[in-house]
mmCIF file of C-alpha atoms in Angstrom:
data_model
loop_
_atom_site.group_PDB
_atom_site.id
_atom_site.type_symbol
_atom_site.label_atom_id
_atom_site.label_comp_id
_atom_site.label_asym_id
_atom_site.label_seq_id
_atom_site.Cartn_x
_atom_site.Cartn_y
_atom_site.Cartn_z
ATOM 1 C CA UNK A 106 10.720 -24.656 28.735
ATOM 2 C CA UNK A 107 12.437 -22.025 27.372
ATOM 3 C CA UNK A 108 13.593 -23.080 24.282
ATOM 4 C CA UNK A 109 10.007 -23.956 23.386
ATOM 5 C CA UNK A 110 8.824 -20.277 24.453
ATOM 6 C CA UNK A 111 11.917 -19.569 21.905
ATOM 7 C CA UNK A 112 10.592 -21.544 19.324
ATOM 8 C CA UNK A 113 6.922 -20.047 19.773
ATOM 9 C CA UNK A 114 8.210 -16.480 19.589
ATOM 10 C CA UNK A 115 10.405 -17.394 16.245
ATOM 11 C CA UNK A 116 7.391 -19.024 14.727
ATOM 12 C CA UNK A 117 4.959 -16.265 15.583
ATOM 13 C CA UNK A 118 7.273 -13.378 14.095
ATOM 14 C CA UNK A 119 7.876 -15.827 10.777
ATOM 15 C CA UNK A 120 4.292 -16.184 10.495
ATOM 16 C CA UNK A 121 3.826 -12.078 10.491
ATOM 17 C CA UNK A 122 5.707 -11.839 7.106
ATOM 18 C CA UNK A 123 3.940 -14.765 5.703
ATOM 19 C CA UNK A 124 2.660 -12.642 2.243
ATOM 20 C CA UNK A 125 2.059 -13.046 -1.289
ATOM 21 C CA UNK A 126 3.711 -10.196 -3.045
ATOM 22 C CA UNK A 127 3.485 -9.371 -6.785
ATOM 23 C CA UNK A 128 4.823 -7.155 -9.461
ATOM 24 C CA UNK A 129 3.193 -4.178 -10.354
ATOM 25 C CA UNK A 130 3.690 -0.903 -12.454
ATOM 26 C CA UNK A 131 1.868 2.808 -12.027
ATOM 27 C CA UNK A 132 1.120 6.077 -11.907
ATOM 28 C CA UNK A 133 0.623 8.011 -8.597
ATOM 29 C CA UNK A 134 -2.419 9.831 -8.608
ATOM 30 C CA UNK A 135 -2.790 11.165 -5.543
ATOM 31 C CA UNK A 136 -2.047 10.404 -1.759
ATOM 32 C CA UNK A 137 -4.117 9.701 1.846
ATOM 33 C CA UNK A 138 -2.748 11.082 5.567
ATOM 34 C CA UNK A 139 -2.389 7.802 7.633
ATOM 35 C CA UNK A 140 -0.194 8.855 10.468
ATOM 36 C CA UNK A 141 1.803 12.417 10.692
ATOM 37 C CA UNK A 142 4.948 11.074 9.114
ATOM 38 C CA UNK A 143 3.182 8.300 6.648
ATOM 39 C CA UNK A 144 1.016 8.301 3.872
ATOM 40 C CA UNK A 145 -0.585 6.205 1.292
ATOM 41 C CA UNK A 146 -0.571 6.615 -2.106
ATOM 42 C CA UNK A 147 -3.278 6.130 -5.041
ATOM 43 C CA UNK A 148 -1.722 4.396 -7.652
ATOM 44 C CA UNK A 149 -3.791 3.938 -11.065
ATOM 45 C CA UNK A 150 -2.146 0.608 -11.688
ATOM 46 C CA UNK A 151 -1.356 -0.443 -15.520
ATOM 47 C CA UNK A 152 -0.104 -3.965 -14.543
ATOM 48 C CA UNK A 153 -1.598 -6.317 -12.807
ATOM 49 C CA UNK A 154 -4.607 -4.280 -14.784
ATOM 50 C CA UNK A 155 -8.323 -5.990 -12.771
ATOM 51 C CA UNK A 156 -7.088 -5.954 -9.318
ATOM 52 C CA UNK A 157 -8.226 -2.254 -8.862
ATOM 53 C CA UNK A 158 -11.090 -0.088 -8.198
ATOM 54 C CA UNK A 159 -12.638 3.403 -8.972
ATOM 55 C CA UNK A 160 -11.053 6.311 -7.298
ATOM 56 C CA UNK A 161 -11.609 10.334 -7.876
ATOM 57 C CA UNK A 162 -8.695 12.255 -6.610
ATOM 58 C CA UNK A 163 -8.217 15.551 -4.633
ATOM 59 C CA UNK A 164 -8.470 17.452 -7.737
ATOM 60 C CA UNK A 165 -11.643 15.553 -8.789
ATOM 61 C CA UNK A 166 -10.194 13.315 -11.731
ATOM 62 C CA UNK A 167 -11.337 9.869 -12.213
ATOM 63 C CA UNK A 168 -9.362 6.674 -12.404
ATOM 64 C CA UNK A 169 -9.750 2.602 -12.945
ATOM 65 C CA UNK A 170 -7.454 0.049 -11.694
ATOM 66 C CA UNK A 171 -6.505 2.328 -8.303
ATOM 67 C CA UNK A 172 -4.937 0.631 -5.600
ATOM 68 C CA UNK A 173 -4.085 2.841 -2.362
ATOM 69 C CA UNK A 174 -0.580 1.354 -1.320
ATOM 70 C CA UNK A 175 1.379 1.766 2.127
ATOM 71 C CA UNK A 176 4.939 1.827 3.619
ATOM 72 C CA UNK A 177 6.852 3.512 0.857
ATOM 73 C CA UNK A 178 10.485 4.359 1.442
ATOM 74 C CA UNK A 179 10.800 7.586 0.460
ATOM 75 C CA UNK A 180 7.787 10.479 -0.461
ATOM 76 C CA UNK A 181 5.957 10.441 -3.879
ATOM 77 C CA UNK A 182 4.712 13.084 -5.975
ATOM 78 C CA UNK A 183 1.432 13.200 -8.478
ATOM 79 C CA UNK A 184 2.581 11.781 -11.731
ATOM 80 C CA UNK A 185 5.368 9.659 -10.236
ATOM 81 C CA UNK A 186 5.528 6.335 -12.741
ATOM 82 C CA UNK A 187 6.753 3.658 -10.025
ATOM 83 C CA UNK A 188 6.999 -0.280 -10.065
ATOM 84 C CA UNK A 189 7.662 -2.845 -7.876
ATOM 85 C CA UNK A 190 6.163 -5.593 -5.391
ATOM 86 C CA UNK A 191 3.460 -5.185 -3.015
ATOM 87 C CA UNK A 192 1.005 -7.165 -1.487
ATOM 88 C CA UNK A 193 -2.291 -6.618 -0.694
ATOM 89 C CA UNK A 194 -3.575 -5.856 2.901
ATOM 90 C CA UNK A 195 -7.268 -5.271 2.899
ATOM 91 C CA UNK A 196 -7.087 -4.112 7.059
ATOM 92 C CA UNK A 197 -3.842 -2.020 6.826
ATOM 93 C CA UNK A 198 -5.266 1.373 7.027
ATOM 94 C CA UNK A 199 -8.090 0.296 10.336
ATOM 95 C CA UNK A 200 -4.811 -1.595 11.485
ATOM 96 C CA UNK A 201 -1.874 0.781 11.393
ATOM 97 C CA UNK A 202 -3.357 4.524 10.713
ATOM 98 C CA UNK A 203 -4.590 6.964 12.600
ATOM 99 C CA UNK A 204 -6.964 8.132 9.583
ATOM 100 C CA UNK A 205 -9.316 5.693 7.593
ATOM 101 C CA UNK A 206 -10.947 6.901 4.405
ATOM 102 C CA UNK A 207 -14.361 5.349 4.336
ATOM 103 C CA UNK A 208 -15.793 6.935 0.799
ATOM 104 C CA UNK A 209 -14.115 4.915 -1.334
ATOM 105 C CA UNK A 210 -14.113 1.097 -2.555
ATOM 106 C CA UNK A 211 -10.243 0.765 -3.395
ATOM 107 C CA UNK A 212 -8.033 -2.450 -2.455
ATOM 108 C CA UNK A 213 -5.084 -1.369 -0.044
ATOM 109 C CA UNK A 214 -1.796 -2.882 -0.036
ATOM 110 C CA UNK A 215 1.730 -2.763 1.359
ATOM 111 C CA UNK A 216 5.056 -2.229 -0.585
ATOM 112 C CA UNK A 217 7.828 -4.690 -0.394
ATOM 113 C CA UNK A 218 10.137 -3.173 -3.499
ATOM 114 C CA UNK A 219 9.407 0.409 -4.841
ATOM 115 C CA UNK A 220 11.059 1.940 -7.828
ATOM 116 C CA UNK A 221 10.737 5.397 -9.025
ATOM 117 C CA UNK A 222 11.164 5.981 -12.633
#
């Protein structure tokens, strides 16, 4: 009996990081408060280039091809060029943050490898 509750608990945590992760290259463009100590960032994405939506950042400029992407490693800046993998999460924000930005139509996903140029 309790090697199968074993097995159910090994399954169940593989399953969690069952994800589809891609390349990607960017600019930040801005960023979003999820908790107190993490935030996610707008990213006007050049590659993959239709995944995307429309954003207007902070300072009221407008972008295609923004993606608002979670979980990075270390703080960004405006203007950052970054690349990468990340994979998208379309429930991360309702799922892990305390704030949830409901004006805009923009895909959310999750960083897996994050490179600062």
């Amino acid at each position: 009996m309790k090697k199968a509750l074993l097995f159910s608990v090994v399954l169940l945590f593989a399953a969690c990081n069952n994800y589809d992760d891609f390349e990607f290259t960017g600019k930040v463009i801005d960023y979003e408060e999820c908790t107190g100590s993490e935030f996610g960032y707008a990213v006007s994405l050049s590659s993959p280039d239709t995944i995307g939506g429309d954003y207007t950042n902070r300072d009221g400029e407008e972008y295609k091809n923004v993606v608002v992407v979670y979980g990075a490693d270390r703080l960004l800046k405006k203007n950052n060029l970054i690349s990468g993998r990340i994979y998208l999460d379309p429930n991360y924000s309702h799922a892990e943050c305390t704030w949830h930005y409901t004006d805009r139509d923009v895909p959310e996903a999750v960083f897996t490898k994050l490179k600062v140029e």
